[in-house]
Coordinates of N, CA and C in Angstrom, one line a residue:
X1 N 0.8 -1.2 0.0 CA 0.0 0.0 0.0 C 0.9 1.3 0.0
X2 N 2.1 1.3 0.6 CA 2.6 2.6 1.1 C 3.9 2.1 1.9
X3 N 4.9 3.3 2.0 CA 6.0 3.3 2.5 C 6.7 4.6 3.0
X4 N 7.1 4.1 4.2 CA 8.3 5.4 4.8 C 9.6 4.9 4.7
X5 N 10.4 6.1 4.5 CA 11.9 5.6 4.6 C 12.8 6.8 5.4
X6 N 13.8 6.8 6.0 CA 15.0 7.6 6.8 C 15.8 7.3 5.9
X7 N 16.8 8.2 5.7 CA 18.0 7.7 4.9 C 19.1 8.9 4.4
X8 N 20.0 8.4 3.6 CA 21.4 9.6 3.8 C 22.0 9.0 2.6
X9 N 21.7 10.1 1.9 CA 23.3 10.2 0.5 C 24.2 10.9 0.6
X10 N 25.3 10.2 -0.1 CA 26.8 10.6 0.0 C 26.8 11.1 -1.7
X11 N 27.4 12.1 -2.3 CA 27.7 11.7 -3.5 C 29.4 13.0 -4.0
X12 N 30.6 12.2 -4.0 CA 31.5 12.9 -4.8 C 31.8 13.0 -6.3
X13 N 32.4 14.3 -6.9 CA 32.4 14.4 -8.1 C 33.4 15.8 -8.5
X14 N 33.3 16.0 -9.6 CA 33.6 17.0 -10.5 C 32.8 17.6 -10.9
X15 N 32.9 19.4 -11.4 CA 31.9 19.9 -12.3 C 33.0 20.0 -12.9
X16 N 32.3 20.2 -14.0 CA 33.6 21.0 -15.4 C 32.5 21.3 -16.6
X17 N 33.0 22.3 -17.3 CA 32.0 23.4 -18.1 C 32.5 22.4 -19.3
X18 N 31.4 21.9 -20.2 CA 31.2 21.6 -21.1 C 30.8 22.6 -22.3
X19 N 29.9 23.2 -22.4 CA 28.6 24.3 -23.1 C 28.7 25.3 -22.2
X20 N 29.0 26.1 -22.3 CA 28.7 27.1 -22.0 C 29.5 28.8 -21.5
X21 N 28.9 29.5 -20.3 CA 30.0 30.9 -20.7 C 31.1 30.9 -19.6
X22 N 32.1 30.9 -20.4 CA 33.3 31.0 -19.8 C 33.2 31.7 -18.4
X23 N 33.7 31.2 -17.2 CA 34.3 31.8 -15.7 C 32.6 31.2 -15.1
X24 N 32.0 30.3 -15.8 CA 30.7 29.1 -14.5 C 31.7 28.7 -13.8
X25 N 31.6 28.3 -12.3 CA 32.3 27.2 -11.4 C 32.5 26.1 -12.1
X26 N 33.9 25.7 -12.0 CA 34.6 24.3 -12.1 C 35.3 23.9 -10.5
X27 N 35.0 22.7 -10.3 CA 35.3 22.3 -8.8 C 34.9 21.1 -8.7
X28 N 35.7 20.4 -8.0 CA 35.3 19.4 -7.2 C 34.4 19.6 -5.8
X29 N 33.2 18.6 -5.6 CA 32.3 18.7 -4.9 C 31.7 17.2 -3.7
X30 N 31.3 17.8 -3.2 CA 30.9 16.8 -1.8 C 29.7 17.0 -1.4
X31 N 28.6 16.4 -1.5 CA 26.9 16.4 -1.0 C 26.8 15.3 -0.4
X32 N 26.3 15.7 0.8 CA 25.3 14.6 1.8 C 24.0 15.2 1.7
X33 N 23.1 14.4 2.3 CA 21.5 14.7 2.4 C 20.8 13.5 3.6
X34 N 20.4 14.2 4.4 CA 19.9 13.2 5.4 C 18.1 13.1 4.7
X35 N 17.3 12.5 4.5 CA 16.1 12.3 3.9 C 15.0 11.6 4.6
X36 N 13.5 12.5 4.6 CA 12.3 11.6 5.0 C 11.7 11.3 3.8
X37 N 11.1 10.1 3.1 CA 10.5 10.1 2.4 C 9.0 9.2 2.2
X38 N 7.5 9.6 2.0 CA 6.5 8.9 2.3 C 6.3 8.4 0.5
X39 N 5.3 7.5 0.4 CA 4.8 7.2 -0.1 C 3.6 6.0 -0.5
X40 N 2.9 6.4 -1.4 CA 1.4 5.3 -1.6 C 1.6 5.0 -3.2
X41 N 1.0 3.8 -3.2 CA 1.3 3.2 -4.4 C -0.1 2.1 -5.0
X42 N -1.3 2.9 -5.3 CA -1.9 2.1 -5.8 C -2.7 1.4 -7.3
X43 N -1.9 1.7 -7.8 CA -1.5 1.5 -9.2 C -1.9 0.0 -9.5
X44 N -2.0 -0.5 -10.6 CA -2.8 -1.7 -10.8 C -1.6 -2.6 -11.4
X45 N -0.5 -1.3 -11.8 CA 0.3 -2.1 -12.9 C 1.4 -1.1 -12.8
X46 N 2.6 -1.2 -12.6 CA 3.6 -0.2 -12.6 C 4.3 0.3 -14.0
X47 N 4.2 -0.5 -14.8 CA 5.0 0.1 -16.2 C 3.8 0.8 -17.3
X48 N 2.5 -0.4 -17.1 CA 1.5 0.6 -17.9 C 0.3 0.6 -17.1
X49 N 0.0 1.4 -16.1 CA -1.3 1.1 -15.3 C -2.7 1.9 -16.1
X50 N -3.1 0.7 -15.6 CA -5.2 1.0 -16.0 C -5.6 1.8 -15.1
X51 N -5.1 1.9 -14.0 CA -6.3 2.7 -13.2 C -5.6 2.6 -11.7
X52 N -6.1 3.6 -11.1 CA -5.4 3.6 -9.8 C -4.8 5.1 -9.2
X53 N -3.6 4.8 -8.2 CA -2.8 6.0 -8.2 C -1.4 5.7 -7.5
X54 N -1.1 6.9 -7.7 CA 0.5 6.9 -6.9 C 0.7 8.1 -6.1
X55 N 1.4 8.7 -5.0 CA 1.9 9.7 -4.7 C 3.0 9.3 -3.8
X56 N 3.9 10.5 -3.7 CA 5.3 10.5 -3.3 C 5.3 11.7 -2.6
X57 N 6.2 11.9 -1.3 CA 6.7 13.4 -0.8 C 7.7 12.9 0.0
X58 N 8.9 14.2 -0.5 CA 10.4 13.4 0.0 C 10.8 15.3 0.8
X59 N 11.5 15.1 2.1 CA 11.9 15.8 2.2 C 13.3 16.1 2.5
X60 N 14.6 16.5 2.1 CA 16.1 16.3 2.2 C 16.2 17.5 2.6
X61 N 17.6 17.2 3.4 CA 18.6 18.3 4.1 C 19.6 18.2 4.0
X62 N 20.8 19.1 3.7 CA 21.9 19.0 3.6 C 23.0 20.3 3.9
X63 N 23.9 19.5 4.9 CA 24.3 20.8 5.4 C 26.0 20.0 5.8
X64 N 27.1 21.4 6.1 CA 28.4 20.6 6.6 C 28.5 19.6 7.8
X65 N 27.5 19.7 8.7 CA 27.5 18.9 9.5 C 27.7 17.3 9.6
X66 N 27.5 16.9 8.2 CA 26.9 15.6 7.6 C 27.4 15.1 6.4
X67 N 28.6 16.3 6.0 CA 29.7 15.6 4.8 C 29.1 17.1 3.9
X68 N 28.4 17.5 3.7 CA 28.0 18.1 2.0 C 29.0 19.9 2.6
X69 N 29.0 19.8 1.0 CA 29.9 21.2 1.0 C 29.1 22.6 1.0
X70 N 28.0 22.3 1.3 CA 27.0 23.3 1.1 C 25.5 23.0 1.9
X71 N 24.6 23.8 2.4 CA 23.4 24.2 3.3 C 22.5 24.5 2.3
X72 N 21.3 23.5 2.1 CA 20.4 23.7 1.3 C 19.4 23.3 2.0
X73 N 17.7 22.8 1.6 CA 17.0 22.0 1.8 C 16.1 21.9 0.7
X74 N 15.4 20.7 0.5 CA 14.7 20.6 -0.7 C 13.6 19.6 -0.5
X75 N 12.2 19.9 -1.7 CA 11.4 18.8 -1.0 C 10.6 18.7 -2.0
X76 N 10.2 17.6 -2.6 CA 10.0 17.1 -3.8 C 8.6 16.4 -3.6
X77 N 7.4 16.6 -4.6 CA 6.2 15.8 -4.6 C 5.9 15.7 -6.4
X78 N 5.5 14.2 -6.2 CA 5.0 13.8 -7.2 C 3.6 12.9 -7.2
X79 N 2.4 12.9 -7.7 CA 1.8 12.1 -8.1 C 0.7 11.9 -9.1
X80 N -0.1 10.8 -9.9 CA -0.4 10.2 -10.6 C -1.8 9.7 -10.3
X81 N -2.5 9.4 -11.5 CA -4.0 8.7 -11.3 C -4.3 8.6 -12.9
X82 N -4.6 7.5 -13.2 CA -4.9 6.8 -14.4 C -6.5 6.3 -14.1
X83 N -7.0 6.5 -15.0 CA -8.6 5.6 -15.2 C -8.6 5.3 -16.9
X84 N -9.4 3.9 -17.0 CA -9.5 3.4 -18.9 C -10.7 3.5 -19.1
X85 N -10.9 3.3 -20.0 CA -12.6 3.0 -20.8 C -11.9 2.2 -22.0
X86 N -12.5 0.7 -21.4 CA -12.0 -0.4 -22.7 C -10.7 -0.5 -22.5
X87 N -10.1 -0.1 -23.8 CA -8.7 -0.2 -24.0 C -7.8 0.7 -24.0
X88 N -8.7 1.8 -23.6 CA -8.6 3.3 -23.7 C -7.8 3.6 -22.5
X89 N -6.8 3.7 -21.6 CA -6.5 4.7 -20.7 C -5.7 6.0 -20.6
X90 N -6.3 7.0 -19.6 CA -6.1 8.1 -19.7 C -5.8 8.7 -18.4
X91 N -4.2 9.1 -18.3 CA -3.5 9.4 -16.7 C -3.0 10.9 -17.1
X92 N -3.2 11.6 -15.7 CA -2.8 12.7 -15.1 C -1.4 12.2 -14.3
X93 N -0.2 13.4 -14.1 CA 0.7 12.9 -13.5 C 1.2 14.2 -13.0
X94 N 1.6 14.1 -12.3 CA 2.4 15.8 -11.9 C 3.5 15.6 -11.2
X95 N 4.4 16.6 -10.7 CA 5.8 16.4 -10.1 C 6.0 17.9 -9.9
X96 N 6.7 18.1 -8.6 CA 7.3 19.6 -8.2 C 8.2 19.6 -7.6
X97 N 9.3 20.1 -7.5 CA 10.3 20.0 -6.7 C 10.8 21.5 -6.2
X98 N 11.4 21.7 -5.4 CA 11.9 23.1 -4.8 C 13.2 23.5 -4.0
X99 N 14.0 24.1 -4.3 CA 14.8 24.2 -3.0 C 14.0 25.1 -2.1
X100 N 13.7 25.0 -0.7 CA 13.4 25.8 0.2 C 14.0 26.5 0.9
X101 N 15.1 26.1 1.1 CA 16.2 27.0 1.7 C 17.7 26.9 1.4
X102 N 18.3 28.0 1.3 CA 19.7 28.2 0.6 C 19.8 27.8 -0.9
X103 N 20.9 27.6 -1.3 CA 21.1 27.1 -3.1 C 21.3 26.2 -3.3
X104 N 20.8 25.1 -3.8 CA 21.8 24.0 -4.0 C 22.8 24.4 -5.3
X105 N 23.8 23.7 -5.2 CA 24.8 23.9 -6.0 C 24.3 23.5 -7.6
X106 N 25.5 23.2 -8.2 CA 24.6 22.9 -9.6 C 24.6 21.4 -10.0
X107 N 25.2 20.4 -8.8 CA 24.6 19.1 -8.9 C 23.7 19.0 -8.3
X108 N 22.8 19.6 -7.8 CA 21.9 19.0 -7.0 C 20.5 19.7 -7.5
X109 N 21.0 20.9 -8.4 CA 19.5 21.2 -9.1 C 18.8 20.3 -9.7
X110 N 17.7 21.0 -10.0 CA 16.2 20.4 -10.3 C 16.7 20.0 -12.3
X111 N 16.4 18.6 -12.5 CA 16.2 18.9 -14.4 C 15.5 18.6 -15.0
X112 N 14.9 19.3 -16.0 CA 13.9 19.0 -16.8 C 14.2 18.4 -18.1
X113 N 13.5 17.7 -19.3 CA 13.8 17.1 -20.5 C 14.1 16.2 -20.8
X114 N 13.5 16.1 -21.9 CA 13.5 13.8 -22.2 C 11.8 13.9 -22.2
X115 N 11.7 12.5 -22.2 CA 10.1 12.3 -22.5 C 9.5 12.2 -21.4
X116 N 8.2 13.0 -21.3 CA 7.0 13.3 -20.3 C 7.8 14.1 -19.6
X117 N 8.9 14.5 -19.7 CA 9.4 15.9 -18.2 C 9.7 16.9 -19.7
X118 N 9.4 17.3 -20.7 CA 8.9 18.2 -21.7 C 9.7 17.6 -22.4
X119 N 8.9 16.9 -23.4 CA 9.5 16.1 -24.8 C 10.0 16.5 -25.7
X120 N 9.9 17.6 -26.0 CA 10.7 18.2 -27.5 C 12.1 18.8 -26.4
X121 N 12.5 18.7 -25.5 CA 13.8 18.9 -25.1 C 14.7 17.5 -24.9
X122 N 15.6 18.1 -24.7 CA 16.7 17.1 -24.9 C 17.1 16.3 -23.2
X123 N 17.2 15.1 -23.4 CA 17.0 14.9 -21.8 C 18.0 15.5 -20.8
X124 N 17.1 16.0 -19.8 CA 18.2 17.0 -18.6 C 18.8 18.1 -19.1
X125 N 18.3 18.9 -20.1 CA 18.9 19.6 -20.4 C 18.1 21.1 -20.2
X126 N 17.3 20.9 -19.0 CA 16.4 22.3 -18.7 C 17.6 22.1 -16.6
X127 N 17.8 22.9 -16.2 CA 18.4 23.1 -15.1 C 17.6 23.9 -13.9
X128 N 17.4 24.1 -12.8 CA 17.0 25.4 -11.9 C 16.8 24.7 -10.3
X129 N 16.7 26.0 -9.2 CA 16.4 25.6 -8.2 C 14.9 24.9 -8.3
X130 N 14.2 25.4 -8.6 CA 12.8 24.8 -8.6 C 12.5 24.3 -10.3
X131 N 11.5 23.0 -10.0 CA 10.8 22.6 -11.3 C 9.2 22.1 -10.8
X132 N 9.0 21.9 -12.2 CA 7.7 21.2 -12.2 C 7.1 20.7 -13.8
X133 N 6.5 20.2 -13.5 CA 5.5 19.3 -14.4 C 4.5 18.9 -14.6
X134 N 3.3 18.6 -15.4 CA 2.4 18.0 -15.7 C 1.9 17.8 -16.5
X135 N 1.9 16.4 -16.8 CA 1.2 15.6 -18.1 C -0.1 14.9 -18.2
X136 N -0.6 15.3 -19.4 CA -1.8 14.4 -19.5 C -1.7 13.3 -20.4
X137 N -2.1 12.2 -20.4 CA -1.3 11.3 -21.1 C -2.4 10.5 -21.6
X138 N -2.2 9.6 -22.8 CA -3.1 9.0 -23.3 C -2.5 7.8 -24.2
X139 N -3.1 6.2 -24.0 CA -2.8 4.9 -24.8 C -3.6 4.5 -25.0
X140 N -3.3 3.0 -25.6 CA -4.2 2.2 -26.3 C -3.3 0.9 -26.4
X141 N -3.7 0.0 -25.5 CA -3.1 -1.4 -26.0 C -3.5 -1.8 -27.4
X142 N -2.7 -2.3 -28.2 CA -2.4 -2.6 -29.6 C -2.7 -4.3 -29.5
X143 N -3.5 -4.9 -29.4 CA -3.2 -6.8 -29.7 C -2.3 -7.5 -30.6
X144 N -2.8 -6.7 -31.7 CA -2.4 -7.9 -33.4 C -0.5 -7.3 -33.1
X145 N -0.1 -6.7 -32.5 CA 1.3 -6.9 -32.7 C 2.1 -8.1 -31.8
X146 N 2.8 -8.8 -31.8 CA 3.6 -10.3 -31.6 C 4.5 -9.9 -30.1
X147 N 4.3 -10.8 -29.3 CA 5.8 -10.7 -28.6 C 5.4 -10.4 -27.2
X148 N 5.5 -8.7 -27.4 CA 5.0 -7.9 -26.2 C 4.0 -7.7 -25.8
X149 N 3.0 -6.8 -25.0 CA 2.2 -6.0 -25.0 C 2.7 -4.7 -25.4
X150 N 1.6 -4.2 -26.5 CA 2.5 -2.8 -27.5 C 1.2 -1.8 -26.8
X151 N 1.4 -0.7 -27.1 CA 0.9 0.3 -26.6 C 1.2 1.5 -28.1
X152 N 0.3 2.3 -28.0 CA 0.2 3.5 -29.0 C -0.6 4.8 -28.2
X153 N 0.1 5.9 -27.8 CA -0.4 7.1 -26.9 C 0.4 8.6 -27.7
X154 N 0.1 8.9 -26.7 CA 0.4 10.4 -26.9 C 0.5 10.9 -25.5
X155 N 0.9 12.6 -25.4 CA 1.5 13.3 -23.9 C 1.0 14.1 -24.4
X156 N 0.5 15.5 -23.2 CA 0.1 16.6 -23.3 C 1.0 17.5 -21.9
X157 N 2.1 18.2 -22.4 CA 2.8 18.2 -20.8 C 2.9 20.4 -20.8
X158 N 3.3 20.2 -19.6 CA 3.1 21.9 -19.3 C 4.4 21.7 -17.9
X159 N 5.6 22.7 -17.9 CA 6.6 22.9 -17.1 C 7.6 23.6 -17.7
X160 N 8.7 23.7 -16.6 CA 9.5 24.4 -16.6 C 10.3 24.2 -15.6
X161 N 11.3 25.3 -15.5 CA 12.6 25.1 -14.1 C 12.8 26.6 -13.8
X162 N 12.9 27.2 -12.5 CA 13.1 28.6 -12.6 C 13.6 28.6 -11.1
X163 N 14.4 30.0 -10.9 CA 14.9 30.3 -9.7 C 14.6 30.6 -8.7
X164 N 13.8 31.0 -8.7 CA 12.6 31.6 -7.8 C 11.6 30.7 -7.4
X165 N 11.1 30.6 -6.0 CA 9.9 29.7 -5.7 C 8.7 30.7 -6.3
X166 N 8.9 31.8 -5.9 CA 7.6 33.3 -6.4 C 6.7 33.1 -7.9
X167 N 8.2 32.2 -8.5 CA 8.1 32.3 -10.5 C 7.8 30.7 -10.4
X168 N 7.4 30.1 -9.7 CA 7.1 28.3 -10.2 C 5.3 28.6 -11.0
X169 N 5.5 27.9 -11.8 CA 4.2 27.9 -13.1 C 4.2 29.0 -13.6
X170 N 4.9 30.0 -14.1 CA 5.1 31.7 -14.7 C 5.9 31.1 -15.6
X171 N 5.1 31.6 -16.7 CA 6.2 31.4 -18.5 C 6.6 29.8 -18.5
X172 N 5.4 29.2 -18.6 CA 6.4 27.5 -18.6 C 6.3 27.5 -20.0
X173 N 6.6 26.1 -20.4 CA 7.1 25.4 -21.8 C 5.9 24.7 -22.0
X174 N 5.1 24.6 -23.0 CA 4.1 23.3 -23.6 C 5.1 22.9 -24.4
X175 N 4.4 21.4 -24.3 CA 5.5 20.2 -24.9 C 4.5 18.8 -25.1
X176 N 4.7 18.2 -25.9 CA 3.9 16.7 -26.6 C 4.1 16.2 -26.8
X177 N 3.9 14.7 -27.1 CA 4.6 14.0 -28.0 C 3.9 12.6 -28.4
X178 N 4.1 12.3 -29.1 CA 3.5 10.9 -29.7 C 4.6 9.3 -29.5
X179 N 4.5 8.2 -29.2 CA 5.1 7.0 -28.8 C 4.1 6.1 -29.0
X180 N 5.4 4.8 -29.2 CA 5.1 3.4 -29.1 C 5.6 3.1 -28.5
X181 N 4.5 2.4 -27.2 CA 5.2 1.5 -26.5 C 5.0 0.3 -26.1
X182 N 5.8 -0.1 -25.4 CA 6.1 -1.7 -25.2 C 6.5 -2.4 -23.8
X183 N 5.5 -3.1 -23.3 CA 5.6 -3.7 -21.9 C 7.2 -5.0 -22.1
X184 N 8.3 -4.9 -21.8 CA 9.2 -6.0 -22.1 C 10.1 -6.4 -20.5
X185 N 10.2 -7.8 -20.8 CA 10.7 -8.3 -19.3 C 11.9 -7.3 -18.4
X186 N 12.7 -6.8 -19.0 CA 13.5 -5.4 -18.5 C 12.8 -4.1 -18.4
X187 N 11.6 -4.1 -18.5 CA 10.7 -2.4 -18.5 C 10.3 -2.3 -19.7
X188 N 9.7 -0.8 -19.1 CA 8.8 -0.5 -20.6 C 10.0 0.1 -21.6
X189 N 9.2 0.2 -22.9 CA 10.1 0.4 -23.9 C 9.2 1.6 -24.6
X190 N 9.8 2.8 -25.1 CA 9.3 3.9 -25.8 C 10.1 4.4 -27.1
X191 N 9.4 4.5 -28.6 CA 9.8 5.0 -29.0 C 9.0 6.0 -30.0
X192 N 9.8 7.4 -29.1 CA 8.7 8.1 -30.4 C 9.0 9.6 -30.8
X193 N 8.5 10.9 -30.7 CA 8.3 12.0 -31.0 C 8.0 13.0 -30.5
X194 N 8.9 14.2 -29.4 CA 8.6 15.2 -28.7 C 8.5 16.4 -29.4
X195 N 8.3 17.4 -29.3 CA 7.6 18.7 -29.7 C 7.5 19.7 -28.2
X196 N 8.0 20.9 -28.6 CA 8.0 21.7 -27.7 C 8.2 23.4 -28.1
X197 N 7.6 24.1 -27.5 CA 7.5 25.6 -28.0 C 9.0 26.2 -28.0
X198 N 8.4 27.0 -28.9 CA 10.5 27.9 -29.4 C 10.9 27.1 -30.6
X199 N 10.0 25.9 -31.1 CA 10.6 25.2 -32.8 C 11.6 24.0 -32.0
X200 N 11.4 23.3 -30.4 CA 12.1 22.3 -30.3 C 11.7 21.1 -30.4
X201 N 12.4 20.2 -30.8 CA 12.2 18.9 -31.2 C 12.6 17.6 -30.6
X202 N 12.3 16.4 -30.4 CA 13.8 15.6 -30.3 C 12.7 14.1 -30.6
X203 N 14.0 13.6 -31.3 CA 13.4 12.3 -31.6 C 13.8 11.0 -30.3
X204 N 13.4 10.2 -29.7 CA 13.7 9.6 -28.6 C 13.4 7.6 -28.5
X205 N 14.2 7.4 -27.7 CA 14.3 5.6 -27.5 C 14.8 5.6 -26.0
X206 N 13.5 4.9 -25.4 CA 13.4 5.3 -23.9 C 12.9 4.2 -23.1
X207 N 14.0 3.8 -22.5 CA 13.4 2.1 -21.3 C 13.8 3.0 -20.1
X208 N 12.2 2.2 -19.6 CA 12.5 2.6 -18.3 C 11.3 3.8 -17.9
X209 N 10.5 4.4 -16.7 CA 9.2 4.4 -17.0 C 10.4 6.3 -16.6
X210 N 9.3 7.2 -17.2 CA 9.8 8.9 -17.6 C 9.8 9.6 -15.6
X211 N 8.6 9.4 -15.5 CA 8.7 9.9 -14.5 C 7.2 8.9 -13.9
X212 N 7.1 9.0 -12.1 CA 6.5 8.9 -11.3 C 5.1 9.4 -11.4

């Protein structure tokens, strides 16, 4: 039905500027996060559910006390509800995340892009303290195809990433997309067609379910 968890991440690394304008931080970095996290899970089917729901609320902290090189806090909700007619199902999904207090650095920001987190962007390639999301989504189990269970949908998504908690849902991105997919013993399988305002595009091949 549901789950709590306590818990603590470690994670070391490098930044280093790939893209972009000369004199961004380059450094080596150190994050801890001590973590509460709830959740419910009543979904019929986890890779393609008919009907049901999901929700999640996570809250992290991280400060030098506990390893991380930096004092942030952040707290993340997502959830989901699917209903069918026939063969028909049609899910709502949403997701928000925030820093609440201080900055997090620039591994620990929020990302957006890839499919169902705004499909005509390129995956993770929207950045910010704060994000969000919401999709309306829509399939159709396919029979006469062999093998798998196949699926044929579409997305209707609305988000963005911004610095400001004040500016969360102000000037977001509409974004779409069309897919095939496929229930397969390793996960679901997607392949298909994002669309997003500004003339973006991206064509995609995607195991593994988009978001929560």
């Amino acid at each position: 039905f549901g789950a709590g968890r306590i818990g603590y991440r470690y994670a070391s690394g490098e930044v280093e500027l790939n893209i972009g304008q000369p004199g961004l931080p380059e450094n080596q970095f150190e994050t801890a996060q001590l973590y509460v996290r709830f959740s419910v899970d009543r979904l019929d089917d986890f890779e393609f559910p008919t009907q049901g729901g999901r929700g999640e609320l996570e809250y992290a902290t991280s400060n030098d006390d506990i390893g991380s090189d930096d004092d942030f806090d952040q707290i993340l909700f997502g959830g989901s509800r699917f209903v069918s007619v026939g063969q028909n199902t049609f899910g709502f999904v949403g997701a928000i995340s925030a820093t609440i207090d201080g900055q997090a650095p620039v591994q620990n920001r929020f990302r957006l892009g890839g499919f169902q987190k705004l499909s005509g962007y390129d995956q993770n390639s929207l950045s910010g303290q704060q994000a969000a999301v919401i999709s309306m989504q829509y399939y159709r189990r396919y029979e006469p195809l062999p093998i798998f269970s196949w699926y044929i949908g579409s997305s209707l998504e609305y988000g963005g990433v911004w610095e400001e908690r004040d500016d969360i849902g102000s000037d977001g991105i509409l974004s779409g997309s069309v897919f095939l997919g496929a229930d397969t013993p390793i996960g679901p399988l997607y392949l298909g067609y994002g669309v997003a305002e500004q003339g973006r595009n991206a064509a995609f091949l995607y195991l593994g379910r988009p978001i929560n």
